[in-house]
GROMACS .gro file of C-alpha atoms in nm:
model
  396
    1UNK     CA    1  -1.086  -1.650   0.754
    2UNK     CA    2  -1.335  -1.555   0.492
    3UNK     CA    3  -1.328  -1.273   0.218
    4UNK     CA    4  -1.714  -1.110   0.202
    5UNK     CA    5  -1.832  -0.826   0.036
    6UNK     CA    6  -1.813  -0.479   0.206
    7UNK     CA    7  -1.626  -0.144   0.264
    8UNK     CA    8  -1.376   0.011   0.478
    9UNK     CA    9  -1.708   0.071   0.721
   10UNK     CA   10  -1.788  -0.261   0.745
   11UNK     CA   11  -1.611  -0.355   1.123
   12UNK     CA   12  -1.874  -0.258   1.404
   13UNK     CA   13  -1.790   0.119   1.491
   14UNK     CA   14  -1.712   0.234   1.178
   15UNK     CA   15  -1.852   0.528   0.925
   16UNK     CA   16  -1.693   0.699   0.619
   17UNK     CA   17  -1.789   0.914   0.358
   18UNK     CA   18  -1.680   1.093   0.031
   19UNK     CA   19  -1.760   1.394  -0.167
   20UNK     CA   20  -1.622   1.630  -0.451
   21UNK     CA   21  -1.527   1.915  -0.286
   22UNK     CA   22  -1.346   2.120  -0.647
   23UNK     CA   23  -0.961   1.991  -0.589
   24UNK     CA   24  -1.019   1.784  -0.899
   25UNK     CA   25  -1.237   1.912  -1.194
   26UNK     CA   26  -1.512   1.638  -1.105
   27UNK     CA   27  -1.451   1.316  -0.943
   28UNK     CA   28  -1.447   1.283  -0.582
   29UNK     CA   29  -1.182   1.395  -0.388
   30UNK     CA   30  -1.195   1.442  -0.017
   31UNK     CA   31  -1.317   1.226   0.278
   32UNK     CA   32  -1.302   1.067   0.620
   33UNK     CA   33  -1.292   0.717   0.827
   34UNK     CA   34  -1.451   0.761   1.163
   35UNK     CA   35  -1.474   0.549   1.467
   36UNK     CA   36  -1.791   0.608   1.665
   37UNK     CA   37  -1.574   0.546   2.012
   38UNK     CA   38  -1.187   0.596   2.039
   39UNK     CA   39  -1.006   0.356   1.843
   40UNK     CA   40  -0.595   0.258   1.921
   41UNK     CA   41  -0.437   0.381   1.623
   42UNK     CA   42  -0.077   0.253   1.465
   43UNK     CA   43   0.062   0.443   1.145
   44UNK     CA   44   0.372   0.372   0.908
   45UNK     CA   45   0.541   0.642   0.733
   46UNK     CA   46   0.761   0.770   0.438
   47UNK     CA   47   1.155   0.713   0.519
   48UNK     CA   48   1.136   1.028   0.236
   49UNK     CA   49   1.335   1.268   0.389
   50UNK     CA   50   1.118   1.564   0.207
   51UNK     CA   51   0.792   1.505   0.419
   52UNK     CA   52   0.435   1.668   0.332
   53UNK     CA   53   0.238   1.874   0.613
   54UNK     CA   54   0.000   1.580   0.653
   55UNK     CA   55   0.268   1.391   0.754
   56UNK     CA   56   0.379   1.619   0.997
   57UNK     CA   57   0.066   1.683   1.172
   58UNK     CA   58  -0.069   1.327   1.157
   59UNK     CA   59   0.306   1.208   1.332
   60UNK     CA   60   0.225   1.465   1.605
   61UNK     CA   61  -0.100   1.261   1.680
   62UNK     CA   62   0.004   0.912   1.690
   63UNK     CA   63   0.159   0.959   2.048
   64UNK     CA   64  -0.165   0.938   2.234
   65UNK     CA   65  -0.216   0.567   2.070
   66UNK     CA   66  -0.624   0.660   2.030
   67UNK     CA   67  -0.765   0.849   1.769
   68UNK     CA   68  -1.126   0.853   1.601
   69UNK     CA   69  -1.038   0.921   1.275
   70UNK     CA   70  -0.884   1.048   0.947
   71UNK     CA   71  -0.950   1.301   0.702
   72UNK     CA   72  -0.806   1.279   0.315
   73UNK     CA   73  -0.800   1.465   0.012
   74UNK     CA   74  -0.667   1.372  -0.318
   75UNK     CA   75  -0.565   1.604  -0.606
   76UNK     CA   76  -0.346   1.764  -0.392
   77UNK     CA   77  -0.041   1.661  -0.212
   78UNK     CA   78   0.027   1.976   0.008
   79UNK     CA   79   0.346   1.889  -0.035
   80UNK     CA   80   0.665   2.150   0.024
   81UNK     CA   81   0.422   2.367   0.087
   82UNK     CA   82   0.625   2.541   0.414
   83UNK     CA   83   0.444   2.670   0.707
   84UNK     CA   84   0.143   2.744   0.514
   85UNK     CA   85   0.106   2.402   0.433
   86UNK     CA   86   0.140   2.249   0.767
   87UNK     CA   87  -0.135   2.527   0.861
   88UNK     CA   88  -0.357   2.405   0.617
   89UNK     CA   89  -0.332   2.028   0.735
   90UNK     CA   90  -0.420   2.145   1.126
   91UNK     CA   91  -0.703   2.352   0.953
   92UNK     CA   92  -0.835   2.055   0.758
   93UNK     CA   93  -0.773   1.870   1.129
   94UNK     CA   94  -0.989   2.108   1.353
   95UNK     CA   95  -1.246   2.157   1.058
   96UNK     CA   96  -1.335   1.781   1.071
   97UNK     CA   97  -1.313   1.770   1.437
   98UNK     CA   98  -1.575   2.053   1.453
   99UNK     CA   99  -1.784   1.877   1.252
  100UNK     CA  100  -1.777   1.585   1.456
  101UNK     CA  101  -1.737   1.750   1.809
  102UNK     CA  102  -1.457   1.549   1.898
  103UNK     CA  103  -1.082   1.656   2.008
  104UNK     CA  104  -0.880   1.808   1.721
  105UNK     CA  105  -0.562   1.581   1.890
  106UNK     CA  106  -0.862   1.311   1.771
  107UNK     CA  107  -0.844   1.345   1.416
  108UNK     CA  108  -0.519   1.216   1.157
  109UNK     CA  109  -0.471   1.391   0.823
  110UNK     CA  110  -0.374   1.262   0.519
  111UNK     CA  111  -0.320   1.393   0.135
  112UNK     CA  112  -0.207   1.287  -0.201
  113UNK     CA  113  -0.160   1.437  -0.532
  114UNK     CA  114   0.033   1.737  -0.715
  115UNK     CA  115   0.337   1.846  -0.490
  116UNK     CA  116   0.396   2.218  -0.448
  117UNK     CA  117   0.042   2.365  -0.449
  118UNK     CA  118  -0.133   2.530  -0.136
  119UNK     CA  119  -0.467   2.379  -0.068
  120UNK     CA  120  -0.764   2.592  -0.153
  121UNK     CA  121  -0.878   2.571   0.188
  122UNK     CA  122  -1.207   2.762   0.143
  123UNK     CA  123  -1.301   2.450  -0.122
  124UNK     CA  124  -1.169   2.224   0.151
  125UNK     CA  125  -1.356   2.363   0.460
  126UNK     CA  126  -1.711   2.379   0.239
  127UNK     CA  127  -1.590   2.049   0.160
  128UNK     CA  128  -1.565   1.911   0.456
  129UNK     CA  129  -1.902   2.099   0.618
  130UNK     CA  130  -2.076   1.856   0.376
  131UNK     CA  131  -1.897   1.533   0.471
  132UNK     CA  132  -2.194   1.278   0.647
  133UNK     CA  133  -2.164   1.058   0.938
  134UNK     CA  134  -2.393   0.815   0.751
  135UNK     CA  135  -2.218   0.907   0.441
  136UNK     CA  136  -2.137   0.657   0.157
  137UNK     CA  137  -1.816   0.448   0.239
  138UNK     CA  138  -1.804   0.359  -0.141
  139UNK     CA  139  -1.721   0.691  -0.213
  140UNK     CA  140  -1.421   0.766   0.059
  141UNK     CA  141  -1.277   0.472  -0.120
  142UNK     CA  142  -1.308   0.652  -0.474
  143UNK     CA  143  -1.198   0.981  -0.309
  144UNK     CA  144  -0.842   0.889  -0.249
  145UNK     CA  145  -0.736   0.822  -0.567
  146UNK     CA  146  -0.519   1.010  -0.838
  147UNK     CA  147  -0.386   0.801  -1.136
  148UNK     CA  148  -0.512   0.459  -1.029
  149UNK     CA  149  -0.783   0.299  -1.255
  150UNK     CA  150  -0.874   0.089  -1.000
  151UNK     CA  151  -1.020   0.112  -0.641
  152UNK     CA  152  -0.847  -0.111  -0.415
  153UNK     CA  153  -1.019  -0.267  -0.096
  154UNK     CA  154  -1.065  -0.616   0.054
  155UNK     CA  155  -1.318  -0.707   0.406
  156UNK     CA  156  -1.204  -1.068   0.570
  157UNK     CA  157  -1.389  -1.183   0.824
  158UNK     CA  158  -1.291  -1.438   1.154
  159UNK     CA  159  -1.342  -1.626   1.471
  160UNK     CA  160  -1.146  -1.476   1.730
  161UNK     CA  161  -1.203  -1.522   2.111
  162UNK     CA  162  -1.552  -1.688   2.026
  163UNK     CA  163  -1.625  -1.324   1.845
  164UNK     CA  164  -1.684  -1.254   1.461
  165UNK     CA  165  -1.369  -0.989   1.403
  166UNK     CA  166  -1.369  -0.774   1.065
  167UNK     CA  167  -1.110  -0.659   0.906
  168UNK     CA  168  -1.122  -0.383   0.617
  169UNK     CA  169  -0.871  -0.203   0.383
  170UNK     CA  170  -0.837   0.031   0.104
  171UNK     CA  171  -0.530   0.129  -0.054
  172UNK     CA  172  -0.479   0.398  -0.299
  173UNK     CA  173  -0.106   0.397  -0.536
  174UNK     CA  174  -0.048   0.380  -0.881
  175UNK     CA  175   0.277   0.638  -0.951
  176UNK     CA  176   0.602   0.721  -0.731
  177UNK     CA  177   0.600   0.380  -0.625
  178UNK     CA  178   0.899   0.225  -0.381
  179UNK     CA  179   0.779   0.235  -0.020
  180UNK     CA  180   1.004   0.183   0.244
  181UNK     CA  181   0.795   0.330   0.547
  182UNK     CA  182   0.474   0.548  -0.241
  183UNK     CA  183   0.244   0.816  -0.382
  184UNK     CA  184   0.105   0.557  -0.154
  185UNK     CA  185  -0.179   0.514   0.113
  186UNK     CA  186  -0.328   0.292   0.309
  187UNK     CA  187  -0.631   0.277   0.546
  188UNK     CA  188  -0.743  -0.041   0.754
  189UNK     CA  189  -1.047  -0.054   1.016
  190UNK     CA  190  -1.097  -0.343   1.201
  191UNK     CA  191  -1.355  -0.374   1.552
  192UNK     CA  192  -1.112  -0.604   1.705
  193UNK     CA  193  -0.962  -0.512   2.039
  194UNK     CA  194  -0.588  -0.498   2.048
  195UNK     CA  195  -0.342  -0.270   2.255
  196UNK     CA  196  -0.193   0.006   2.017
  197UNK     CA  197   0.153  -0.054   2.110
  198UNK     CA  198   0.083  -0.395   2.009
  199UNK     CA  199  -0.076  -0.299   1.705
  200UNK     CA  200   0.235  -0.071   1.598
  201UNK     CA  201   0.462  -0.351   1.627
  202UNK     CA  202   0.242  -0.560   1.441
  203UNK     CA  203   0.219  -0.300   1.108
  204UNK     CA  204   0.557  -0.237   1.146
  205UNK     CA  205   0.666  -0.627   1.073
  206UNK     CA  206   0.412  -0.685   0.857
  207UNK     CA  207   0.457  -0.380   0.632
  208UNK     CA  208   0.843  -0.496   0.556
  209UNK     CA  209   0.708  -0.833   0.372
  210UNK     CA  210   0.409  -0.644   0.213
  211UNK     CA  211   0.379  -0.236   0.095
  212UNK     CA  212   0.763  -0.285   0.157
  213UNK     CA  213   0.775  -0.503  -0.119
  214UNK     CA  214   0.642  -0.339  -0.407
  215UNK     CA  215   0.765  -0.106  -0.677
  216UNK     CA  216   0.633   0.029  -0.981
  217UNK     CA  217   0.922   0.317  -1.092
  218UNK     CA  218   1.147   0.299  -0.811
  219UNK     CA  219   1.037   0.649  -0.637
  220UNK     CA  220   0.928   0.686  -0.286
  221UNK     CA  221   0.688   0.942  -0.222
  222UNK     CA  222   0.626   1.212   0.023
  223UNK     CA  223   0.300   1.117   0.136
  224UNK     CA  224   0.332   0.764   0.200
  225UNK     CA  225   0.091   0.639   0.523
  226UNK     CA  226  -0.015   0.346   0.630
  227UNK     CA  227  -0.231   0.438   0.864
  228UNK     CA  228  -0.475   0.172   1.117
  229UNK     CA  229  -0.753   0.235   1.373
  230UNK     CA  230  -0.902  -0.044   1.624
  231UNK     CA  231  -1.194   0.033   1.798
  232UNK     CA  232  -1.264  -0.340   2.008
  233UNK     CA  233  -1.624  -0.349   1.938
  234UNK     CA  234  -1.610  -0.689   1.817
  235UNK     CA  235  -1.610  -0.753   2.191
  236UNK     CA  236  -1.340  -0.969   2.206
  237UNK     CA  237  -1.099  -1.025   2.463
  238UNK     CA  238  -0.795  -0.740   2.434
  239UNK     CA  239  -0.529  -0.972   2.192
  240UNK     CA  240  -0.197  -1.071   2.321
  241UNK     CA  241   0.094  -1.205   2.182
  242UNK     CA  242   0.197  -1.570   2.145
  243UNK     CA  243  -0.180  -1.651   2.179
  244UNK     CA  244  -0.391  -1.867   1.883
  245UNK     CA  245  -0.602  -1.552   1.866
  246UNK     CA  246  -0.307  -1.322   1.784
  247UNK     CA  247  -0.175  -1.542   1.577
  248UNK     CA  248  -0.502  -1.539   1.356
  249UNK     CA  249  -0.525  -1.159   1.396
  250UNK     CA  250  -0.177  -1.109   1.255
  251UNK     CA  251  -0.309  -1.393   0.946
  252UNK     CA  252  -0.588  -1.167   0.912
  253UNK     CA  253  -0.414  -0.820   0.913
  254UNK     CA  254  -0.097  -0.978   0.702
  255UNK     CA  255  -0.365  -1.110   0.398
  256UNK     CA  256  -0.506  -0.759   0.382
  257UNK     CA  257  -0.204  -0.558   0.361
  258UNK     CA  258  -0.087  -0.790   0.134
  259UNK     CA  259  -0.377  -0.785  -0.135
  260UNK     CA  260  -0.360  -0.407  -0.108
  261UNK     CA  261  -0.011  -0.438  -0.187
  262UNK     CA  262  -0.020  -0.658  -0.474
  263UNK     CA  263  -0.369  -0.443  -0.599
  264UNK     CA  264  -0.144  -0.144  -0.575
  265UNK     CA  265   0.161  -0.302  -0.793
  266UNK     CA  266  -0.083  -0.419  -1.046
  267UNK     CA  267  -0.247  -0.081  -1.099
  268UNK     CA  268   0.084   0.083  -1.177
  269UNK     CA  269   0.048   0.408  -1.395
  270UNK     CA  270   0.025   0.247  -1.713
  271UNK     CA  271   0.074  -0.125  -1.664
  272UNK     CA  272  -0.025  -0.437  -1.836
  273UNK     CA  273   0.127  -0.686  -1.606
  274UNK     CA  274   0.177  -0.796  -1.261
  275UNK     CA  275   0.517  -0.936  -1.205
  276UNK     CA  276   0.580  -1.130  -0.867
  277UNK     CA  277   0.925  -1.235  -0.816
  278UNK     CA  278   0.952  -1.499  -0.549
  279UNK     CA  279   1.329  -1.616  -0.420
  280UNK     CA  280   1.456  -1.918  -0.197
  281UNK     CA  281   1.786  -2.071  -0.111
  282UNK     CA  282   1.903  -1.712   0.023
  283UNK     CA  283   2.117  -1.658   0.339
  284UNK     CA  284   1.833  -1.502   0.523
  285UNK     CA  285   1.471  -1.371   0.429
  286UNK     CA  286   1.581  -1.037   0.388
  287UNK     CA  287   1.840  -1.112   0.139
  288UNK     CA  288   1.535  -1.280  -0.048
  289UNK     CA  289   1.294  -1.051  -0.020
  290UNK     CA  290   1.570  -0.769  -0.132
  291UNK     CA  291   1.665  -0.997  -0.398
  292UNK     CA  292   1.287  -1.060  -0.536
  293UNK     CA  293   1.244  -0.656  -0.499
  294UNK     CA  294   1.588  -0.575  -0.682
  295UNK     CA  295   1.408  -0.812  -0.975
  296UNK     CA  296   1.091  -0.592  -0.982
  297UNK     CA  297   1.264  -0.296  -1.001
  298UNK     CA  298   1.472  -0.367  -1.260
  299UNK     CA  299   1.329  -0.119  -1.574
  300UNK     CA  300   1.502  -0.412  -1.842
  301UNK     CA  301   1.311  -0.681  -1.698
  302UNK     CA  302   1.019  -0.504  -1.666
  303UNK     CA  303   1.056  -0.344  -2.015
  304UNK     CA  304   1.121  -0.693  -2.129
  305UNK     CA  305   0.813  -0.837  -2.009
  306UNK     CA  306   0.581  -0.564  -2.140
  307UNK     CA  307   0.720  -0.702  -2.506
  308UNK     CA  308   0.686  -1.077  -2.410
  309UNK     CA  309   1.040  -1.073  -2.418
  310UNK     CA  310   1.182  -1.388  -2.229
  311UNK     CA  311   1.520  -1.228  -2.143
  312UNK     CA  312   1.609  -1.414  -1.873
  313UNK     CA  313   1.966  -1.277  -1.832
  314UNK     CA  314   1.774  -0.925  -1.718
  315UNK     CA  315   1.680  -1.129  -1.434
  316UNK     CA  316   2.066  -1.290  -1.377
  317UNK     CA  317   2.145  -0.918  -1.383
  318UNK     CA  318   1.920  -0.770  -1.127
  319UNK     CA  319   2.054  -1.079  -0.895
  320UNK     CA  320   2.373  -1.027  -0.958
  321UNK     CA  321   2.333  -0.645  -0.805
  322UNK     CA  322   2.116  -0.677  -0.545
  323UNK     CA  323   2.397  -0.679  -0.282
  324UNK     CA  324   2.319  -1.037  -0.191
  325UNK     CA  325   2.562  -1.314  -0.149
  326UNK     CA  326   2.518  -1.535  -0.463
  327UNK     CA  327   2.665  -1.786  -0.628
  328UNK     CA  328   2.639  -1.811  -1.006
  329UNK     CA  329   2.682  -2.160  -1.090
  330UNK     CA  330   2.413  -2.261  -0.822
  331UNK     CA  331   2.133  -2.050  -0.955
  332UNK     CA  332   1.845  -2.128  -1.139
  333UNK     CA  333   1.538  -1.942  -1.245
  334UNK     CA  334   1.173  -2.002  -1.371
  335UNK     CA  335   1.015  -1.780  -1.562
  336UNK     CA  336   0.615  -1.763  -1.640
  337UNK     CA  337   0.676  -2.105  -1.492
  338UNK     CA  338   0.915  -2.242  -1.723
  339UNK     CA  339   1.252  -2.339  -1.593
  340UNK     CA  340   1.488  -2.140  -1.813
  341UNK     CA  341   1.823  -2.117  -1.624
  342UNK     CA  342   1.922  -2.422  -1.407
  343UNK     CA  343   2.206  -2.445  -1.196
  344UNK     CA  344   2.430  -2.197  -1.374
  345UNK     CA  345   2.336  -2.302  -1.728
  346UNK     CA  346   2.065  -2.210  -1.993
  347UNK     CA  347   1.774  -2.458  -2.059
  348UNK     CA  348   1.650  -2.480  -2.432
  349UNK     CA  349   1.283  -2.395  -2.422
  350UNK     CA  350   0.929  -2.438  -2.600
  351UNK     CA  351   0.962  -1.994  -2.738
  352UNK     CA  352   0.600  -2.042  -2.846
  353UNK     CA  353   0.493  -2.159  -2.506
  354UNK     CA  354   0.679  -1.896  -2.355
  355UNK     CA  355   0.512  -1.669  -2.530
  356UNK     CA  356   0.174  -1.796  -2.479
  357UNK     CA  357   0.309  -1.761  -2.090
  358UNK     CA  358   0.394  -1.399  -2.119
  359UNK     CA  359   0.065  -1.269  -2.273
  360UNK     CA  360  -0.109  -1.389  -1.930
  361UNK     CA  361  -0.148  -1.068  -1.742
  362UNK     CA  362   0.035  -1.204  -1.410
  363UNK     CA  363   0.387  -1.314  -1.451
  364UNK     CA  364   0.628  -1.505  -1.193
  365UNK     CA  365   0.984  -1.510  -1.206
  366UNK     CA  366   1.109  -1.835  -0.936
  367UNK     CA  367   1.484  -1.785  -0.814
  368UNK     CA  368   1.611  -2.062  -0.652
  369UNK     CA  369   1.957  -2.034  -0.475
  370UNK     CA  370   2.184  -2.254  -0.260
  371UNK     CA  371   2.309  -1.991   0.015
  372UNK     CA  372   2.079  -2.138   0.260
  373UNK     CA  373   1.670  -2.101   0.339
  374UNK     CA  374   1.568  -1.766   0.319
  375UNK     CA  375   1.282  -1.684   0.127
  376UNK     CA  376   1.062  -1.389   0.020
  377UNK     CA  377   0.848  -1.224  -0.260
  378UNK     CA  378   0.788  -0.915  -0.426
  379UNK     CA  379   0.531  -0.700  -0.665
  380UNK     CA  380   0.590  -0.486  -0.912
  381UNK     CA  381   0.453  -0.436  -1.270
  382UNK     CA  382   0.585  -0.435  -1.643
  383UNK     CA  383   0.710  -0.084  -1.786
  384UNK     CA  384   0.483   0.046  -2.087
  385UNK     CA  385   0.462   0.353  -2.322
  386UNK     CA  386   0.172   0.468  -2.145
  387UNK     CA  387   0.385   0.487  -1.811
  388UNK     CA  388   0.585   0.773  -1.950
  389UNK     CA  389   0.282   0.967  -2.139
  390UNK     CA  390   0.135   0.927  -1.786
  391UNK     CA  391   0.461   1.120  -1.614
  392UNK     CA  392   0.541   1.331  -1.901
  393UNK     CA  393   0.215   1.506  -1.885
  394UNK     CA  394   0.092   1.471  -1.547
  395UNK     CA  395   0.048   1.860  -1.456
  396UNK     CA  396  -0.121   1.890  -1.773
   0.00000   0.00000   0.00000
């Protein structure tokens, strides 16, 4: 497996494109992914109970397994928006469909931004009119974005079946944070040739130890998608499970979604740090991996960290309410990779080291238990002033 240089057009089969269209005062802000042949599609979605219109409409497409592609805005969430909303997502549906004479049922839909405003479709549709099939993907990955500072994308490349398979993703997420399938989404291409049901179990397993395991405030969003299209034209044989090839598919598809992840945790609205909390010992890797996220979500350790504070009994803390069998006085933790707590007891420690440790912008906090040999790992980031100016005056 190989990381190169490239977009989320890269795979064989693949176009996007990205243009202001007027939803934001002047970056870009609307675009598409398209497959030049059908693709098998898988998508992950917000457990959010409050659901936006893109949501909706793009759920209603996902049962034919094949789609050729998805259109996204950003600056607008079209969000509780009612019936107008959802009638504004088909319209932004059979708009790009038109323009690329394919089946509305084709096309996904997907949008992010300020919650409770109607689109201004007419800004949309001339939009959209202008969209290219030869387009720049550079700039689809630039148009999903709201906050973030950063774009976030990653192209791996591998041997699979005696065929070179690609692999792309970009990721937009920077506020509202706390997926459980945050505002969060997701887009990977790939040419390889793998059956959609297959490829739906696939994201849904892999999303639980990656997007699953970030935070940055603790909010899930309304717009959350994941969303994955597969088009084959690697020209590799159809993947099947408990073969070497799927095995280095899912290696493939799990390194992506996890650098998007951890790209989308560092970027957090305001944040200095990335924080990756990693436990072992636990009774199973869910209790981990709920531990590690409990310790990422915690605003006092991720306040402390932001002020270089080694205040490791934040950490004890979060642990301690996680919901996870534990056992005090057979705990230890490492933090910025200095043991600190060991086996129930505090550790005297070098504070100027520590220090030194906590200016690095990527901090680790190491839990070890004793409840048995369960393991996982989260993201999040630290919790600065900027973070509130951020929220405080986001419609303005």
């Amino acid at each position: 497996m190989e990381v190169i240089a490239g977009n989320i057009a890269s795979p064989k089969g693949f176009y996007a494109d990205g243009i202001h269209c007027g939803l934001k005062k002047t970056k870009v802000d609307l675009g598409w992914i398209v497959s030049e042949v059908p693709a098998n599609a898988a998508a992950v979605f917000t457990t959010n109970q409050v659901q936006a219109a893109p949501i909706k409409v793009t759920k209603e497409k996902m049962d034919s397994g094949q789609l050729r592609g998805v259109i996204v805005n950003a600056g607008n969430a079209n969000a509780c928006t009612g019936e107008q909303g959802y009638r504004n997502a088909q319209q932004m549906v059979r708009a790009a469909a038109n323009k690329l004479a394919v089946p509305s049922d084709q096309i996904a839909v997907a949008s992010t931004g300020i919650i409770g405003r109607q689109l201004p479709m007419e800004k949309v549709a001339k939009g959209i009119a202008k969209l290219q099939k030869a387009g720049d993907p550079q700039a689809f990955q630039k148009a999903i974005l709201t906050t973030d500072l950063t774009e976030k994308s990653i192209v791996i490349q591998s041997q699979i079946g005696g065929k070179t398979v690609t692999m792309a993703g970009c990721a937009k997420g920077s506020g509202m944070i706390h997926p459980n399938m945050a505002t969060m989404l997701a887009f990977v291409t790939t040419d390889a040739a793998i059956p959609a049901d297959l490829l739906q179990k696939l994201l849904k397993e892999l999303t639980e130890v990656t997007f699953n395991q970030i935070t940055v405030d603790g909010d899930t969003s309304t717009n959350d998608m994941v969303f994955v299209l597969a088009n084959g034209l690697a020209g590799q044989r159809a993947l099947q499970e408990e073969t070497s090839d799927y095995e280095t598919f899912k290696k493939m598809f799990q390194h992506v979604l996890t650098a998007l992840a951890k790209a989308i945790a560092q970027d957090g609205e305001g944040a200095t740090k990335l924080i990756e909390a990693r436990t072992t010992g636990a009774v199973t890797n869910e209790a981990a991996r709920m531990i590690s996220k409990t310790i990422v979500g915690s605003p006092l350790v991720k306040t402390a960290l932001f002020g270089k504070d080694p205040n490791w009994g934040r950490v004890l803390c979060a642990v301690g309410y996680s919901g996870q069998t534990i056992d005090p006085d057979a705990l230890s933790i490492s933090l910025a990779g200095i043991n600190v707590f060991q086996s129930g007891m505090p550790i005297t420690f070098d504070e100027a080291k520590m220090q030194e440790q906590l200016a690095k912008p990527e901090i680790e906090i190491l839990v070890t238990l004793e409840e048995g040999t369960g393991q996982g790992v989260a993201w999040g980031c630290d919790l600065t002033y900027d973070y509130v100016k951020i929220n405080a005056l986001y419609h303005t």
